[in-house]
Amino acid sequence: QQQVKQSPQSLIVQKGGISIINCAYENTAFDYFPWYQQFPGKGPALLIAIRPDVSEKKEGRFTISFNKSAKQFSLHIMDSQPGDSATYFCAASLTGTASKLTFGTGTRLQVTL
Amino acid sequence: AAGVIQSPRHLIKEKRETATLKCYPIPRHDTVYWYQQGPGQDPQFLISFYEKMQSDKGSIPDRFSAQQFSDYHSELNMSSLELGDSALYFCASSWTGANYGYTFGSGTRLTVV
């Protein structure tokens, strides 16, 4: 059972466009929601993260929108660039010592010229 | 800045052989996590250690074992290897004081032939 559902599975966006990836979670106890970027053969790298007491967080071209009542959160990449082409994973975890991350299934983003 | 170091980067083993993967966390990080990522899949949590004690256990086969040593490095031991064990194995570390923000290593690509 996938506790964190992610869509779309793949996404093609033109350079300069907006990339939007959505995630939904089931466990209402989750209170940390990060997004990871992964390039082929590399480990996931933390991109941006949010806690449920905030509805939106922006860092540069990356924005997380969080809807606690709907148990959904999304990543917006503004002015998408070819260098953003990667696989993006949303994740969720509980607060506490050594809390594991539960990942979404990933979105393969391709930004075309 | 120091990152999470994993060795080896690549490993090829035959079925029924044993493999040992090593992870050196970021200095002062007190928690280590192991994840397995199959081709085109999201990372799956295997096991974690906090202050050298096993903290949580995920979908880790009985053929696998892990430990964290006094210098905080961790090893994942995999015995009776099967073709299905072929995957990327990531180690991540975090500091409880910061509570959030894993840092992943670059992974070990294990191929079982």
mmCIF file of C-alpha atoms in Angstrom:
data_model
loop_
_atom_site.group_PDB
_atom_site.id
_atom_site.type_symbol
_atom_site.label_atom_id
_atom_site.label_comp_id
_atom_site.label_asym_id
_atom_site.label_seq_id
_atom_site.Cartn_x
_atom_site.Cartn_y
_atom_site.Cartn_z
ATOM 1 C CA GLN A 1 0.000 0.000 0.000
ATOM 2 C CA GLN A 2 1.508 3.254 -1.160
ATOM 3 C CA GLN A 3 1.203 5.707 1.718
ATOM 4 C CA VAL A 4 2.354 8.618 -0.407
ATOM 5 C CA LYS A 5 0.886 8.817 -3.893
ATOM 6 C CA GLN A 6 2.594 10.933 -6.520
ATOM 7 C CA SER A 7 1.536 12.130 -9.956
ATOM 8 C CA PRO A 8 2.233 12.408 -12.779
ATOM 9 C CA GLN A 9 4.647 9.572 -13.392
ATOM 10 C CA SER A 10 6.379 11.591 -16.092
ATOM 11 C CA LEU A 11 6.222 15.182 -17.227
ATOM 12 C CA ILE A 12 7.539 17.069 -20.234
ATOM 13 C CA VAL A 13 7.747 20.844 -19.935
ATOM 14 C CA GLN A 14 9.177 23.436 -22.249
ATOM 15 C CA LYS A 15 12.020 25.612 -21.083
ATOM 16 C CA GLY A 16 10.627 28.555 -19.148
ATOM 17 C CA GLY A 17 7.409 26.764 -18.308
ATOM 18 C CA ILE A 18 6.011 25.710 -14.939
ATOM 19 C CA SER A 19 6.408 22.129 -13.760
ATOM 20 C CA ILE A 20 3.813 20.912 -11.280
ATOM 21 C CA ILE A 21 4.039 17.645 -9.377
ATOM 22 C CA ASN A 22 1.388 16.526 -6.929
ATOM 23 C CA CYS A 23 1.428 14.253 -3.917
ATOM 24 C CA ALA A 24 -1.197 12.949 -1.541
ATOM 25 C CA TYR A 25 -0.653 11.215 1.759
ATOM 26 C CA GLU A 26 -2.791 9.092 4.055
ATOM 27 C CA ASN A 27 -1.159 9.188 7.458
ATOM 28 C CA THR A 28 -2.320 12.349 9.208
ATOM 29 C CA ALA A 29 0.511 11.964 11.706
ATOM 30 C CA PHE A 30 3.068 12.860 9.052
ATOM 31 C CA ASP A 31 4.451 16.298 9.815
ATOM 32 C CA TYR A 32 7.427 16.750 7.534
ATOM 33 C CA PHE A 33 7.124 16.829 3.769
ATOM 34 C CA PRO A 34 10.314 17.122 1.734
ATOM 35 C CA TRP A 35 10.931 17.000 -1.981
ATOM 36 C CA TYR A 36 14.003 15.292 -3.348
ATOM 37 C CA GLN A 37 15.672 15.633 -6.725
ATOM 38 C CA GLN A 38 17.554 12.672 -8.102
ATOM 39 C CA PHE A 39 19.803 12.485 -11.133
ATOM 40 C CA PRO A 40 20.629 9.101 -12.702
ATOM 41 C CA GLY A 41 23.123 7.148 -10.638
ATOM 42 C CA LYS A 42 23.079 9.698 -7.826
ATOM 43 C CA GLY A 43 21.510 9.801 -4.417
ATOM 44 C CA PRO A 44 18.381 11.859 -3.756
ATOM 45 C CA ALA A 45 19.169 15.466 -2.846
ATOM 46 C CA LEU A 46 16.899 17.534 -0.636
ATOM 47 C CA LEU A 47 15.310 20.320 -2.657
ATOM 48 C CA ILE A 48 12.814 21.951 -0.348
ATOM 49 C CA ALA A 49 10.649 20.872 2.574
ATOM 50 C CA ILE A 50 7.575 22.050 4.444
ATOM 51 C CA ARG A 51 5.801 21.435 7.732
ATOM 52 C CA PRO A 52 1.989 21.340 7.985
ATOM 53 C CA ASP A 53 1.736 24.608 9.910
ATOM 54 C CA VAL A 54 2.662 26.462 6.717
ATOM 55 C CA SER A 55 0.587 26.491 3.525
ATOM 56 C CA GLU A 56 3.322 27.576 1.174
ATOM 57 C CA LYS A 57 7.088 27.768 1.087
ATOM 58 C CA LYS A 58 9.195 29.274 -1.643
ATOM 59 C CA GLU A 59 12.899 28.911 -2.274
ATOM 60 C CA GLY A 60 14.103 30.445 -5.497
ATOM 61 C CA ARG A 61 12.244 28.862 -8.384
ATOM 62 C CA PHE A 62 10.836 26.082 -6.213
ATOM 63 C CA THR A 63 7.576 26.383 -4.285
ATOM 64 C CA ILE A 64 5.750 23.856 -2.124
ATOM 65 C CA SER A 65 2.016 24.290 -1.656
ATOM 66 C CA PHE A 66 0.475 22.371 1.221
ATOM 67 C CA ASN A 67 -3.208 21.615 1.824
ATOM 68 C CA LYS A 68 -3.567 19.947 5.212
ATOM 69 C CA SER A 69 -7.330 19.334 4.998
ATOM 70 C CA ALA A 70 -6.967 17.622 1.634
ATOM 71 C CA LYS A 71 -3.779 15.817 2.689
ATOM 72 C CA GLN A 72 -2.082 17.010 -0.454
ATOM 73 C CA PHE A 73 1.048 18.909 -1.314
ATOM 74 C CA SER A 74 2.646 19.923 -4.548
ATOM 75 C CA LEU A 75 5.907 21.147 -6.003
ATOM 76 C CA HIS A 76 5.961 23.994 -8.500
ATOM 77 C CA ILE A 77 9.114 24.651 -10.493
ATOM 78 C CA MET A 78 8.950 28.068 -12.097
ATOM 79 C CA ASP A 79 10.926 28.983 -15.203
ATOM 80 C CA SER A 80 11.876 25.337 -15.700
ATOM 81 C CA GLN A 81 15.329 24.772 -17.146
ATOM 82 C CA PRO A 82 16.899 21.800 -18.966
ATOM 83 C CA GLY A 83 19.147 21.326 -15.930
ATOM 84 C CA ASP A 84 16.009 20.610 -13.893
ATOM 85 C CA SER A 85 15.510 17.393 -15.878
ATOM 86 C CA ALA A 86 15.621 14.714 -13.193
ATOM 87 C CA THR A 87 13.385 12.452 -11.147
ATOM 88 C CA TYR A 88 11.544 14.161 -8.317
ATOM 89 C CA PHE A 89 10.307 12.355 -5.244
ATOM 90 C CA CYS A 90 7.969 13.689 -2.627
ATOM 91 C CA ALA A 91 8.260 12.146 0.798
ATOM 92 C CA ALA A 92 6.757 12.289 4.248
ATOM 93 C CA SER A 93 7.858 11.429 7.730
ATOM 94 C CA LEU A 94 6.958 11.740 11.373
ATOM 95 C CA THR A 95 8.700 13.944 13.867
ATOM 96 C CA GLY A 96 11.018 12.109 16.135
ATOM 97 C CA THR A 97 14.319 10.392 16.456
ATOM 98 C CA ALA A 98 15.387 8.444 13.401
ATOM 99 C CA SER A 99 12.116 8.874 11.552
ATOM 100 C CA LYS A 100 12.180 7.105 8.217
ATOM 101 C CA LEU A 101 11.092 8.779 5.004
ATOM 102 C CA THR A 102 8.199 7.335 3.056
ATOM 103 C CA PHE A 103 8.652 8.231 -0.590
ATOM 104 C CA GLY A 104 6.212 8.779 -3.398
ATOM 105 C CA THR A 105 6.681 6.815 -6.599
ATOM 106 C CA GLY A 106 8.607 9.573 -8.367
ATOM 107 C CA THR A 107 8.081 11.864 -11.350
ATOM 108 C CA ARG A 108 10.490 11.907 -14.235
ATOM 109 C CA LEU A 109 10.708 15.496 -15.445
ATOM 110 C CA GLN A 110 12.083 16.399 -18.836
ATOM 111 C CA VAL A 111 12.528 20.043 -19.724
ATOM 112 C CA THR A 112 12.870 20.593 -23.452
ATOM 113 C CA LEU A 113 14.492 23.508 -25.248
ATOM 114 C CA ALA B 1 31.217 20.289 3.284
ATOM 115 C CA ALA B 2 31.596 16.635 4.160
ATOM 116 C CA GLY B 3 29.000 14.339 2.668
ATOM 117 C CA VAL B 4 27.833 10.801 3.268
ATOM 118 C CA ILE B 5 30.435 8.424 1.868
ATOM 119 C CA GLN B 6 29.447 5.025 0.561
ATOM 120 C CA SER B 7 31.680 2.259 -0.648
ATOM 121 C CA PRO B 8 32.026 0.581 -2.966
ATOM 122 C CA ARG B 9 30.266 2.562 -5.697
ATOM 123 C CA HIS B 10 29.704 -0.530 -7.788
ATOM 124 C CA LEU B 11 29.649 -4.176 -6.838
ATOM 125 C CA ILE B 12 29.058 -7.262 -8.932
ATOM 126 C CA LYS B 13 28.331 -10.516 -7.131
ATOM 127 C CA GLU B 14 27.123 -13.940 -8.149
ATOM 128 C CA LYS B 15 23.980 -15.549 -6.806
ATOM 129 C CA ARG B 16 24.346 -16.984 -3.320
ATOM 130 C CA GLU B 17 27.419 -14.864 -2.602
ATOM 131 C CA THR B 18 27.732 -12.329 0.218
ATOM 132 C CA ALA B 19 28.134 -8.573 -0.097
ATOM 133 C CA THR B 20 29.095 -5.901 2.431
ATOM 134 C CA LEU B 21 28.224 -2.264 1.826
ATOM 135 C CA LYS B 22 29.764 0.494 3.902
ATOM 136 C CA CYS B 23 28.497 3.906 4.871
ATOM 137 C CA TYR B 24 30.336 6.758 6.550
ATOM 138 C CA PRO B 25 27.864 9.395 7.786
ATOM 139 C CA ILE B 26 28.457 13.101 8.006
ATOM 140 C CA PRO B 27 30.500 13.901 11.128
ATOM 141 C CA ARG B 28 28.329 14.512 14.195
ATOM 142 C CA HIS B 29 25.273 12.963 12.539
ATOM 143 C CA ASP B 30 23.847 10.455 14.988
ATOM 144 C CA THR B 31 21.408 8.567 12.779
ATOM 145 C CA VAL B 32 22.044 6.354 9.759
ATOM 146 C CA TYR B 33 19.425 4.976 7.382
ATOM 147 C CA TRP B 34 19.642 2.391 4.631
ATOM 148 C CA TYR B 35 17.371 2.438 1.588
ATOM 149 C CA GLN B 36 17.052 0.137 -1.407
ATOM 150 C CA GLN B 37 16.041 1.520 -4.784
ATOM 151 C CA GLY B 38 15.131 -0.833 -7.617
ATOM 152 C CA PRO B 39 15.235 0.312 -11.247
ATOM 153 C CA GLY B 40 12.635 3.019 -11.845
ATOM 154 C CA GLN B 41 11.322 2.701 -8.301
ATOM 155 C CA ASP B 42 11.232 4.871 -5.224
ATOM 156 C CA PRO B 43 13.658 4.249 -2.373
ATOM 157 C CA GLN B 44 12.416 1.690 0.123
ATOM 158 C CA PHE B 45 13.437 1.949 3.753
ATOM 159 C CA LEU B 46 15.446 -0.989 5.062
ATOM 160 C CA ILE B 47 16.779 -0.147 8.510
ATOM 161 C CA SER B 48 18.013 2.706 10.668
ATOM 162 C CA PHE B 49 20.366 3.211 13.587
ATOM 163 C CA TYR B 50 20.390 5.920 16.195
ATOM 164 C CA GLU B 51 23.488 6.245 18.334
ATOM 165 C CA LYS B 52 24.656 2.781 17.235
ATOM 166 C CA MET B 53 21.411 1.090 18.249
ATOM 167 C CA GLN B 54 18.915 -0.248 15.749
ATOM 168 C CA SER B 55 16.065 2.219 15.653
ATOM 169 C CA ASP B 56 13.594 1.024 13.051
ATOM 170 C CA LYS B 57 13.267 -1.778 10.595
ATOM 171 C CA GLY B 58 11.486 -1.784 7.265
ATOM 172 C CA SER B 59 11.154 -4.324 4.525
ATOM 173 C CA ILE B 60 14.582 -5.822 5.046
ATOM 174 C CA PRO B 61 14.976 -9.521 4.179
ATOM 175 C CA ASP B 62 16.230 -11.851 6.890
ATOM 176 C CA ARG B 63 19.246 -12.487 4.664
ATOM 177 C CA PHE B 64 20.321 -8.899 5.289
ATOM 178 C CA SER B 65 21.796 -7.548 8.485
ATOM 179 C CA ALA B 66 23.301 -4.236 9.437
ATOM 180 C CA GLN B 67 25.100 -2.583 12.272
ATOM 181 C CA GLN B 68 26.551 0.734 13.267
ATOM 182 C CA PHE B 69 30.007 0.815 14.771
ATOM 183 C CA SER B 70 31.595 2.925 17.504
ATOM 184 C CA ASP B 71 32.902 5.402 14.913
ATOM 185 C CA TYR B 72 29.306 5.721 13.587
ATOM 186 C CA HIS B 73 30.019 4.114 10.259
ATOM 187 C CA SER B 74 27.518 1.477 9.256
ATOM 188 C CA GLU B 75 27.682 -1.713 7.245
ATOM 189 C CA LEU B 76 24.926 -3.554 5.439
ATOM 190 C CA ASN B 77 25.643 -7.247 5.064
ATOM 191 C CA MET B 78 23.748 -9.192 2.446
ATOM 192 C CA SER B 79 24.008 -12.962 2.233
ATOM 193 C CA SER B 80 22.670 -15.605 -0.148
ATOM 194 C CA LEU B 81 22.286 -12.939 -2.785
ATOM 195 C CA GLU B 82 19.452 -13.265 -5.264
ATOM 196 C CA LEU B 83 19.001 -11.704 -8.690
ATOM 197 C CA GLY B 84 16.244 -9.547 -7.220
ATOM 198 C CA ASP B 85 18.701 -7.925 -4.830
ATOM 199 C CA SER B 86 20.196 -6.022 -7.746
ATOM 200 C CA ALA B 87 19.505 -2.388 -6.923
ATOM 201 C CA LEU B 88 20.942 0.887 -5.756
ATOM 202 C CA TYR B 89 21.551 0.939 -2.025
ATOM 203 C CA PHE B 90 21.602 4.320 -0.390
ATOM 204 C CA CYS B 91 22.765 5.317 3.000
ATOM 205 C CA ALA B 92 21.585 8.569 4.533
ATOM 206 C CA SER B 93 22.463 10.329 7.745
ATOM 207 C CA SER B 94 20.868 12.975 9.872
ATOM 208 C CA TRP B 95 21.338 14.795 13.157
ATOM 209 C CA THR B 96 18.545 14.490 15.680
ATOM 210 C CA GLY B 97 19.126 18.036 16.822
ATOM 211 C CA ALA B 98 18.090 19.295 13.415
ATOM 212 C CA ASN B 99 15.336 16.672 13.284
ATOM 213 C CA TYR B 100 14.874 17.031 9.585
ATOM 214 C CA GLY B 101 16.939 16.959 6.471
ATOM 215 C CA TYR B 102 18.497 13.688 5.537
ATOM 216 C CA THR B 103 21.646 13.736 3.465
ATOM 217 C CA PHE B 104 21.966 10.808 1.117
ATOM 218 C CA GLY B 105 25.150 9.257 -0.149
ATOM 219 C CA SER B 106 25.737 8.558 -3.823
ATOM 220 C CA GLY B 107 24.809 4.939 -3.357
ATOM 221 C CA THR B 108 26.222 1.520 -4.125
ATOM 222 C CA ARG B 109 24.998 -0.151 -7.278
ATOM 223 C CA LEU B 110 24.800 -3.863 -6.593
ATOM 224 C CA THR B 111 24.447 -6.203 -9.536
ATOM 225 C CA VAL B 112 23.808 -9.876 -8.844
ATOM 226 C CA VAL B 113 24.530 -12.168 -11.779
#
